[in-house]
Amino acid sequence: MVDLTRTYDVLVIGGGNAAVCAAVTAREAGATVLLLEHAPKHFRGGNSRHTRNFRGMHTAPTKVLTGAYLEDEYWDDLNRVTGGHTDEALARMTIRVSAEMTPWMEACGVRFQPALSGTLSLSRTNAFFLGGGKALLNAYYATAARLGVDILYDAEVTHLHVDDGFVRSADITYRGFPATVTARCVVAASGGFQANLDWMRKYWGDAVDNFVIRGTPYAKGRVLRDLLDQGVAPIGDPTQFHAVALDARSPQFDGGISTRLDSVPFSIVVNRDGQRFYDEGEDVWPKRYAIWGRLIAQQPGQIAYSICDAKAFELFMPSVYPALKADSIAELAHKMGLDVATVEKTVADYNAAVQPGRFDSSGLDECRTEGITPPKTHWARRIEEGPFYGYPLRPGITFTYLGVKVNENARVLMADGKPSANLFASGEIMAGNILGRGYLAGFGMTIGTVFGRIAGREAARHARN
Ligand SMILES: Cc1cc2nc3c(=O)[nH]c(=O)nc-3n(C[C@H](O)[C@H](O)[C@H](O)COP(=O)(O)OP(=O)(O)OC[C@H]3O[C@@H](n4cnc5c(N)ncnc54)[C@H](O)[C@@H]3O)c2cc1C
């Protein structure tokens, strides 16, 4: 039974994966725990409820992962995608601990799919949740309730009273009414600020009005801003975000995974002016899908159009919306609202540049263009077999990189380098310590699970002492 007049051992802020992992772990360690989720119950779970998988180190095949994925390979993958914007000690620790996570997750009721192959070919490195992130969260929430974690929905933390690195209390708004909560320790697990368009506008101007936020509208960064304003050390570039190509017809918030489009490598992509602007076949899609949101964000009007023909249409997972379909490129361009003559010329120039070669949709193949800029370096085949298909694309923002600095015990660091006495962080709000740039599929859930467990454990230990 929630009692806001009581001093809890651990206050957990947030309702996604990082928060529930911290709350369950702290409760398992004997602490009294209050979890505050800004969203109402039916929207609980933040971006975590849209997820599908978790990236885990393993030394031999498991029920849910094929082959082996060892620390050094995992680290090399991370180091490459971040371009070195990571803390090696924290990253290697996260990787090692990831190997121990799935038994604990299963003990909390999380179920995994048998290893599978799919568009992102991740069966060796990533374990897929049976029922997706929503089922995973339902399992964690059921476990938390069974263990006696107190949970309040519709409860937004509006301000933490931080005094020389010590959190004294939290101001909250519960169903619109103000209240103050005290706790011996606090775990901040309130995600990024990607749903705060005014904050994003500072860096991107009015282009943000054309951004689609893939996940929860509750990731407004209120706790993050509040902590940074009170002398907590920041980490990560505030201007940067992870973004993918989304169907432009997606809702502005919370469309989730089904609005993503994977058509790019098997199509050409033109901007509002009917011009191609980047090599669509630069590398295999798992290594390139995360750059296309930013590429589209940099185009006029933040919109682009993917165009392919009948033979390419079967090769990718479609979005939830039907493709625009036409018997000619001219008709398709007209349906997309683009200048017909320009698009016809772009397609004709591209077709003329396509070289003969062996086509292979499953890996880097020999099909490329010659003599056009930008080139298409793989999967370049002439667009000539009707019907022709097109999708409008927008930048779909997944998460932001700015966060709070932490140490290996998930303890938040102040700007002077000193650890906070009783404030811990897990998940997206501290992910920038490890993932300062780029992305590795499944690593967001790994960071949240590993640091959620550490934050819960350390907060409970501190509170019980
Ligand atoms: C469509 C989509 C698919 C994804 N797929 C994957 C995947 O398959 N694998 C993977 O590893 N990663 C994936 N990610 C990234 C992943 O979602 C994040 O890395 C991860 O969910 C972060 O967990 P979190 O708990 O830190 O944040 P979130 O899950 O976003 O949770 C933040 C929580 O904080 C709450 N909150 C915010 N502010 C306050 C406040 N002031 N007071 C109280 N509560 C507050 C929110 O309501 C929310 O419940 C995906 C993201 C998206 C958008």
XYZ file of C-alpha atoms and ligand atoms in Angstrom:
518
model
C 0.000 0.000 0.000
C 1.536 3.302 -1.099
C 2.117 5.696 1.776
C 3.510 9.049 0.707
C 4.141 10.140 4.301
C 6.576 7.284 4.880
C 10.343 7.468 4.215
C 11.101 4.671 1.766
C 14.540 3.101 1.534
C 14.618 3.549 -2.236
C 12.640 5.844 -4.506
C 12.804 4.786 -8.164
C 11.862 7.430 -10.726
C 10.514 6.023 -13.986
C 8.515 3.055 -15.164
C 10.591 1.522 -17.972
C 13.040 -1.371 -18.010
C 15.794 0.430 -16.077
C 13.362 1.458 -13.356
C 11.672 -1.897 -12.839
C 15.006 -3.750 -12.836
C 16.258 -1.354 -10.123
C 13.027 -1.588 -8.122
C 12.844 -5.401 -8.173
C 16.542 -5.740 -7.312
C 16.342 -3.283 -4.420
C 13.277 -5.051 -3.057
C 14.968 -8.469 -3.431
C 17.774 -7.016 -1.293
C 15.266 -6.202 1.445
C 14.713 -2.491 0.839
C 11.328 -0.797 0.929
C 10.761 0.619 -2.548
C 8.460 3.203 -4.114
C 8.367 3.417 -7.919
C 6.894 6.560 -9.490
C 5.808 6.345 -13.123
C 4.645 9.516 -14.847
C 2.490 7.643 -17.333
C -0.907 6.194 -16.458
C -0.934 2.422 -15.960
C -2.011 1.580 -19.505
C 0.908 3.619 -20.901
C 3.459 2.412 -18.347
C 6.878 1.285 -19.464
C 8.329 4.152 -21.510
C 10.290 3.245 -24.605
C 11.055 -0.143 -23.094
C 7.607 -1.414 -24.025
C 8.466 -0.986 -27.712
C 11.604 -3.095 -27.547
C 12.184 -6.559 -28.873
C 15.608 -7.691 -27.791
C 18.584 -7.603 -25.478
C 22.254 -7.984 -26.487
C 24.073 -10.460 -24.316
C 27.619 -11.779 -24.051
C 27.791 -15.586 -24.035
C 30.597 -18.083 -24.343
C 28.562 -20.962 -25.830
C 25.147 -21.412 -27.491
C 22.191 -20.946 -25.147
C 18.461 -21.638 -25.460
C 17.984 -18.204 -26.931
C 21.285 -17.336 -28.615
C 23.348 -19.163 -31.205
C 27.152 -19.526 -31.266
C 29.270 -17.461 -28.912
C 29.663 -13.715 -28.442
C 32.709 -12.978 -26.353
C 33.738 -9.863 -24.483
C 36.336 -8.697 -26.998
C 34.053 -9.016 -30.031
C 31.230 -7.245 -28.170
C 33.634 -4.514 -27.089
C 35.005 -4.128 -30.639
C 31.450 -3.761 -31.960
C 30.676 -1.115 -29.354
C 33.931 0.750 -29.820
C 33.367 0.865 -33.581
C 29.768 2.131 -33.502
C 30.573 4.767 -30.886
C 33.752 5.856 -32.657
C 35.477 5.605 -29.266
C 32.847 7.739 -27.480
C 32.554 5.294 -24.607
C 34.132 4.562 -21.246
C 36.000 1.299 -21.749
C 35.954 0.220 -18.106
C 32.194 0.813 -17.714
C 31.491 -0.698 -21.124
C 33.477 -3.886 -20.487
C 31.857 -4.253 -17.089
C 28.405 -3.898 -18.691
C 29.305 -6.489 -21.331
C 30.559 -9.004 -18.758
C 27.552 -8.563 -16.488
C 25.192 -8.929 -19.484
C 26.181 -12.616 -19.562
C 24.497 -13.134 -16.182
C 21.240 -11.361 -16.950
C 18.998 -13.816 -18.763
C 18.589 -16.304 -15.849
C 17.535 -13.429 -13.573
C 15.187 -12.060 -16.232
C 13.627 -15.515 -16.612
C 13.267 -15.800 -12.846
C 11.259 -12.562 -13.037
C 8.943 -14.172 -15.579
C 10.496 -12.796 -18.790
C 10.244 -15.296 -21.651
C 12.443 -15.410 -24.740
C 11.805 -16.611 -28.275
C 13.913 -19.437 -29.625
C 16.852 -18.023 -31.639
C 15.527 -16.680 -34.936
C 16.702 -15.018 -38.112
C 15.044 -11.852 -39.377
C 15.671 -8.553 -41.068
C 18.443 -7.641 -38.696
C 20.000 -11.169 -38.559
C 20.744 -10.922 -34.853
C 20.209 -14.441 -33.580
C 23.806 -14.824 -32.366
C 24.072 -11.565 -30.449
C 20.511 -10.670 -29.410
C 17.905 -12.540 -27.361
C 14.329 -11.689 -28.406
C 11.580 -11.240 -25.816
C 8.537 -13.441 -26.343
C 5.688 -10.955 -26.682
C 8.104 -8.028 -27.018
C 8.901 -5.329 -24.497
C 5.338 -5.080 -23.280
C 5.293 -8.715 -22.152
C 8.707 -8.207 -20.546
C 7.416 -5.224 -18.582
C 4.237 -7.013 -17.579
C 6.417 -9.785 -16.141
C 8.583 -7.313 -14.223
C 5.584 -5.379 -12.893
C 3.950 -8.623 -11.744
C 7.179 -9.588 -9.983
C 7.502 -6.137 -8.417
C 3.910 -6.320 -7.122
C 4.453 -9.829 -5.773
C 7.598 -8.727 -3.934
C 5.855 -5.704 -2.438
C 7.259 -2.791 -4.455
C 4.873 0.155 -4.044
C 3.944 1.630 -7.416
C 2.234 4.890 -8.294
C 1.167 5.719 -11.837
C 0.294 9.240 -13.013
C 3.073 10.374 -10.676
C 5.541 12.833 -12.169
C 8.682 13.819 -10.274
C 8.962 17.546 -10.848
C 11.972 18.442 -8.672
C 14.593 16.757 -6.524
C 15.963 18.761 -3.605
C 19.696 18.151 -4.003
C 21.909 19.570 -1.294
C 25.661 19.162 -1.775
C 25.144 15.931 -3.728
C 22.542 14.557 -1.302
C 18.912 14.186 -2.380
C 16.712 15.289 0.533
C 13.277 14.840 -1.036
C 11.325 14.784 -4.263
C 8.476 17.048 -5.289
C 5.916 15.145 -7.286
C 2.597 15.691 -8.959
C 0.244 12.764 -8.444
C -2.877 12.889 -10.611
C -2.429 16.640 -10.754
C -1.965 17.126 -6.986
C 1.401 18.189 -5.517
C 3.119 16.076 -2.857
C 6.587 15.602 -1.403
C 8.262 12.222 -1.028
C 11.269 11.349 1.102
C 13.570 8.379 0.629
C 17.005 7.338 1.834
C 18.190 6.743 -1.732
C 16.937 7.691 -5.172
C 17.384 5.881 -8.492
C 16.797 8.147 -11.502
C 15.596 5.963 -14.382
C 13.441 8.441 -16.237
C 14.830 8.013 -19.754
C 15.934 10.629 -22.281
C 14.404 13.970 -23.342
C 13.460 13.133 -26.942
C 9.756 13.820 -26.341
C 10.501 17.370 -25.159
C 10.223 19.181 -28.484
C 11.008 22.585 -26.970
C 14.294 21.282 -25.610
C 15.099 19.614 -28.967
C 14.182 22.877 -30.748
C 17.167 24.587 -29.101
C 19.484 22.515 -31.265
C 17.373 21.728 -34.337
C 15.113 24.761 -34.675
C 11.714 24.338 -36.301
C 12.853 21.125 -38.011
C 11.637 19.359 -34.829
C 8.061 19.933 -35.968
C 8.785 17.368 -38.685
C 10.366 14.829 -36.344
C 8.471 11.746 -35.298
C 9.144 10.514 -31.744
C 9.107 6.735 -31.904
C 8.428 6.155 -28.243
C 6.716 7.483 -25.160
C 5.532 11.095 -24.959
C 6.540 10.989 -21.249
C 10.303 11.091 -21.944
C 10.526 14.840 -21.403
C 13.794 14.900 -19.490
C 12.386 16.824 -16.548
C 14.480 14.957 -13.962
C 17.549 15.076 -16.207
C 17.252 18.867 -16.613
C 16.626 19.309 -12.897
C 19.707 17.284 -11.943
C 21.992 19.007 -14.441
C 20.769 22.387 -13.148
C 21.787 21.325 -9.637
C 25.388 20.479 -10.318
C 25.231 16.863 -11.502
C 27.933 16.130 -14.092
C 26.578 15.842 -17.641
C 27.689 13.230 -20.163
C 27.011 13.022 -23.902
C 26.366 15.530 -26.648
C 23.056 17.355 -26.017
C 22.527 17.976 -29.727
C 22.724 14.311 -30.718
C 20.042 11.644 -30.956
C 19.518 8.186 -32.398
C 17.115 8.339 -35.324
C 15.898 5.964 -38.026
C 13.840 6.309 -41.203
C 10.155 6.058 -40.355
C 7.035 6.024 -42.446
C 6.067 9.705 -42.641
C 2.448 8.781 -41.928
C 3.328 7.642 -38.379
C 1.737 9.333 -35.357
C 3.895 12.069 -33.845
C 4.515 9.995 -30.685
C 4.632 6.348 -29.681
C 4.197 4.650 -33.061
C 6.737 2.042 -31.931
C 8.494 -0.498 -34.077
C 5.880 -1.062 -36.764
C 6.360 2.331 -38.407
C 10.054 1.762 -39.187
C 10.963 1.238 -42.829
C 13.713 -1.088 -43.977
C 13.278 -0.426 -47.705
C 16.296 1.870 -48.096
C 19.016 -0.613 -49.225
C 16.750 -2.091 -51.915
C 15.456 1.246 -53.180
C 16.661 4.702 -54.049
C 15.825 7.567 -51.716
C 15.100 11.073 -53.003
C 14.439 14.295 -51.125
C 11.640 16.831 -51.603
C 13.462 18.114 -54.697
C 13.478 14.658 -56.274
C 17.265 14.266 -55.805
C 19.164 11.384 -54.276
C 21.405 12.476 -51.403
C 23.228 9.444 -49.936
C 24.489 5.980 -50.853
C 21.517 3.726 -50.014
C 23.698 0.602 -50.307
C 26.691 1.714 -48.263
C 26.643 -1.254 -45.888
C 24.369 -3.990 -44.549
C 21.212 -2.534 -43.023
C 21.927 -3.385 -39.346
C 25.020 -1.188 -39.655
C 23.302 1.648 -41.492
C 19.642 1.869 -40.414
C 20.522 4.216 -37.591
C 22.079 6.915 -39.816
C 19.037 7.445 -42.011
C 16.980 9.389 -39.502
C 19.680 12.026 -39.266
C 20.198 12.069 -43.051
C 16.497 12.786 -43.545
C 16.550 15.377 -40.730
C 19.154 17.259 -42.774
C 17.027 17.341 -45.954
C 14.715 20.242 -46.864
C 11.407 19.870 -45.036
C 12.847 16.805 -43.213
C 11.167 14.467 -45.666
C 12.373 11.872 -48.153
C 10.874 9.201 -50.398
C 11.977 5.617 -50.918
C 11.290 4.305 -54.437
C 11.597 0.721 -55.645
C 10.127 -1.632 -58.199
C 8.245 -4.930 -58.004
C 11.329 -7.146 -57.710
C 12.684 -5.221 -54.716
C 9.348 -4.878 -52.945
C 9.421 -8.401 -51.506
C 12.870 -8.000 -49.956
C 12.190 -5.843 -46.916
C 9.783 -5.679 -44.014
C 7.114 -3.102 -44.930
C 5.863 -0.485 -42.487
C 2.388 -0.752 -41.028
C 1.068 1.581 -43.755
C 0.554 0.400 -47.343
C 3.100 1.551 -49.917
C 2.084 4.049 -52.575
C 1.764 1.993 -55.757
C 1.797 3.044 -59.413
C 2.266 1.624 -62.899
C 4.895 4.194 -63.850
C 7.531 6.302 -62.120
C 5.677 9.402 -63.309
C 2.456 8.271 -61.642
C 4.336 7.366 -58.446
C 6.091 10.758 -58.346
C 2.721 12.434 -58.823
C 1.209 10.429 -55.952
C 4.140 11.416 -53.739
C 3.644 15.084 -54.625
C 7.079 15.374 -56.260
C 8.111 17.036 -59.503
C 7.441 14.296 -62.044
C 10.137 15.228 -64.596
C 12.829 15.497 -61.917
C 12.029 12.115 -60.384
C 11.880 10.489 -63.822
C 15.325 11.900 -64.589
C 16.735 10.803 -61.205
C 15.505 7.250 -61.791
C 16.722 7.247 -65.408
C 20.190 8.518 -64.398
C 20.371 5.906 -61.673
C 19.246 3.107 -64.002
C 21.869 4.125 -66.551
C 24.581 3.976 -63.882
C 23.737 0.456 -62.640
C 26.508 -2.059 -63.448
C 25.975 -5.775 -64.071
C 26.812 -7.949 -61.046
C 25.740 -10.751 -58.713
C 22.787 -9.694 -56.548
C 22.626 -10.989 -52.976
C 20.153 -9.480 -50.559
C 21.719 -11.292 -47.592
C 25.176 -9.687 -47.715
C 27.367 -7.112 -49.415
C 26.944 -7.931 -53.115
C 28.467 -6.800 -56.432
C 25.550 -4.689 -57.660
C 26.697 -1.080 -57.762
C 26.492 2.084 -59.809
C 29.225 3.861 -61.674
C 29.440 7.507 -62.690
C 26.758 9.050 -60.464
C 26.904 11.007 -57.239
C 26.085 9.774 -54.712
C 26.883 6.220 -55.793
C 24.887 3.213 -54.678
C 27.571 0.720 -53.771
C 25.513 -2.466 -53.173
C 22.111 -3.885 -54.152
C 21.911 -1.449 -57.076
C 19.499 -2.873 -59.645
C 17.568 -1.021 -62.293
C 14.155 0.249 -61.198
C 12.186 -0.909 -64.196
C 9.651 -3.622 -63.336
C 6.237 -2.276 -62.489
C 4.330 -1.856 -60.387
C 6.497 0.753 -58.693
C 6.303 1.443 -54.960
C 7.081 4.421 -52.784
C 7.112 5.350 -49.106
C 7.377 8.844 -47.608
C 10.016 8.941 -44.843
C 10.546 11.140 -41.784
C 13.264 11.154 -39.113
C 12.095 8.899 -36.289
C 13.800 9.862 -33.038
C 14.535 6.919 -30.741
C 16.487 8.534 -27.899
C 18.813 11.367 -26.961
C 22.422 10.947 -25.797
C 22.679 13.592 -23.061
C 22.676 12.102 -19.593
C 24.166 12.136 -16.120
C 27.630 10.844 -15.343
C 27.863 7.723 -13.177
C 30.539 5.430 -11.778
C 30.674 1.624 -11.865
C 28.260 1.448 -8.907
C 25.655 3.459 -10.848
C 26.264 6.296 -8.431
C 25.699 9.708 -9.989
C 28.758 11.981 -10.097
C 28.638 15.677 -9.340
C 30.325 18.255 -11.579
C 33.313 18.382 -9.181
C 33.822 14.632 -9.690
C 32.518 13.588 -6.247
C 29.935 10.803 -6.140
C 26.500 11.752 -4.847
C 25.776 10.439 -1.369
C 22.455 8.803 -2.259
C 21.585 9.293 -5.924
C 21.932 6.502 -8.491
C 20.962 6.300 -12.160
C 20.144 3.596 -14.679
C 19.047 3.292 -18.288
C 18.747 5.930 -20.942
C 19.406 8.751 -18.470
C 22.991 7.480 -18.027
C 23.486 5.491 -21.252
C 25.716 8.257 -22.676
C 28.489 7.075 -20.326
C 28.822 3.955 -22.459
C 27.046 4.794 -25.681
C 28.211 8.322 -26.411
C 27.336 8.081 -30.087
C 25.934 5.575 -32.613
C 24.050 2.455 -31.602
C 24.362 -1.264 -31.216
C 21.014 -3.044 -31.572
C 19.830 -4.408 -28.231
C 22.347 -2.468 -26.156
C 19.823 0.013 -24.730
C 18.070 -2.792 -22.866
C 21.409 -4.246 -21.820
C 22.495 -0.950 -20.251
C 19.134 -0.558 -18.506
C 19.097 -4.116 -17.177
C 22.733 -4.163 -16.030
C 22.674 -0.683 -14.477
C 19.158 -1.148 -13.145
C 20.407 -4.201 -11.256
C 23.514 -2.381 -10.020
C 21.601 0.761 -9.015
C 18.957 -1.281 -7.182
C 21.581 -3.321 -5.366
C 23.734 -0.343 -4.390
C 20.802 1.853 -3.375
C 19.416 -0.927 -1.177
C 22.825 -1.537 0.382
C 23.323 2.162 1.089
C 19.813 2.581 2.506
C 20.043 -0.492 4.747
C 23.360 0.744 6.172
C 10.490 1.785 -31.153
C 11.688 1.472 -30.291
C 12.256 0.212 -30.346
C 13.365 -0.093 -29.568
N 13.858 -1.369 -29.628
C 14.884 -1.710 -28.810
C 15.308 -3.058 -28.725
O 14.741 -3.972 -29.346
N 16.370 -3.325 -27.909
C 17.002 -2.353 -27.170
O 17.955 -2.646 -26.462
N 16.580 -1.072 -27.207
C 15.539 -0.726 -27.997
N 15.085 0.571 -27.988
C 15.728 1.515 -27.050
C 15.155 1.234 -25.652
O 13.770 1.487 -25.691
C 15.789 2.079 -24.556
O 17.187 1.976 -24.596
C 15.300 1.591 -23.186
O 13.932 1.308 -23.208
C 15.562 2.627 -22.131
O 14.972 2.188 -20.927
P 14.716 3.226 -19.766
O 14.010 2.477 -18.697
O 15.962 3.936 -19.427
O 13.751 4.336 -20.418
P 12.208 4.230 -20.789
O 11.795 2.838 -21.054
O 11.942 5.241 -21.842
O 11.477 4.652 -19.451
C 11.499 5.967 -18.964
C 10.376 6.038 -17.962
O 10.484 7.215 -17.167
C 9.197 7.770 -16.980
N 9.384 9.180 -16.633
C 9.961 10.152 -17.380
N 10.013 11.299 -16.689
C 9.476 11.051 -15.463
C 9.252 11.845 -14.317
N 9.606 13.125 -14.288
N 8.651 11.268 -13.240
C 8.284 9.953 -13.258
N 8.493 9.154 -14.343
C 9.076 9.698 -15.428
C 8.501 7.501 -18.297
O 7.107 7.571 -18.182
C 8.990 6.081 -18.581
O 8.201 5.133 -17.925
C 13.957 0.899 -28.744
C 13.384 2.170 -28.672
C 12.254 2.447 -29.433
C 11.640 3.830 -29.334
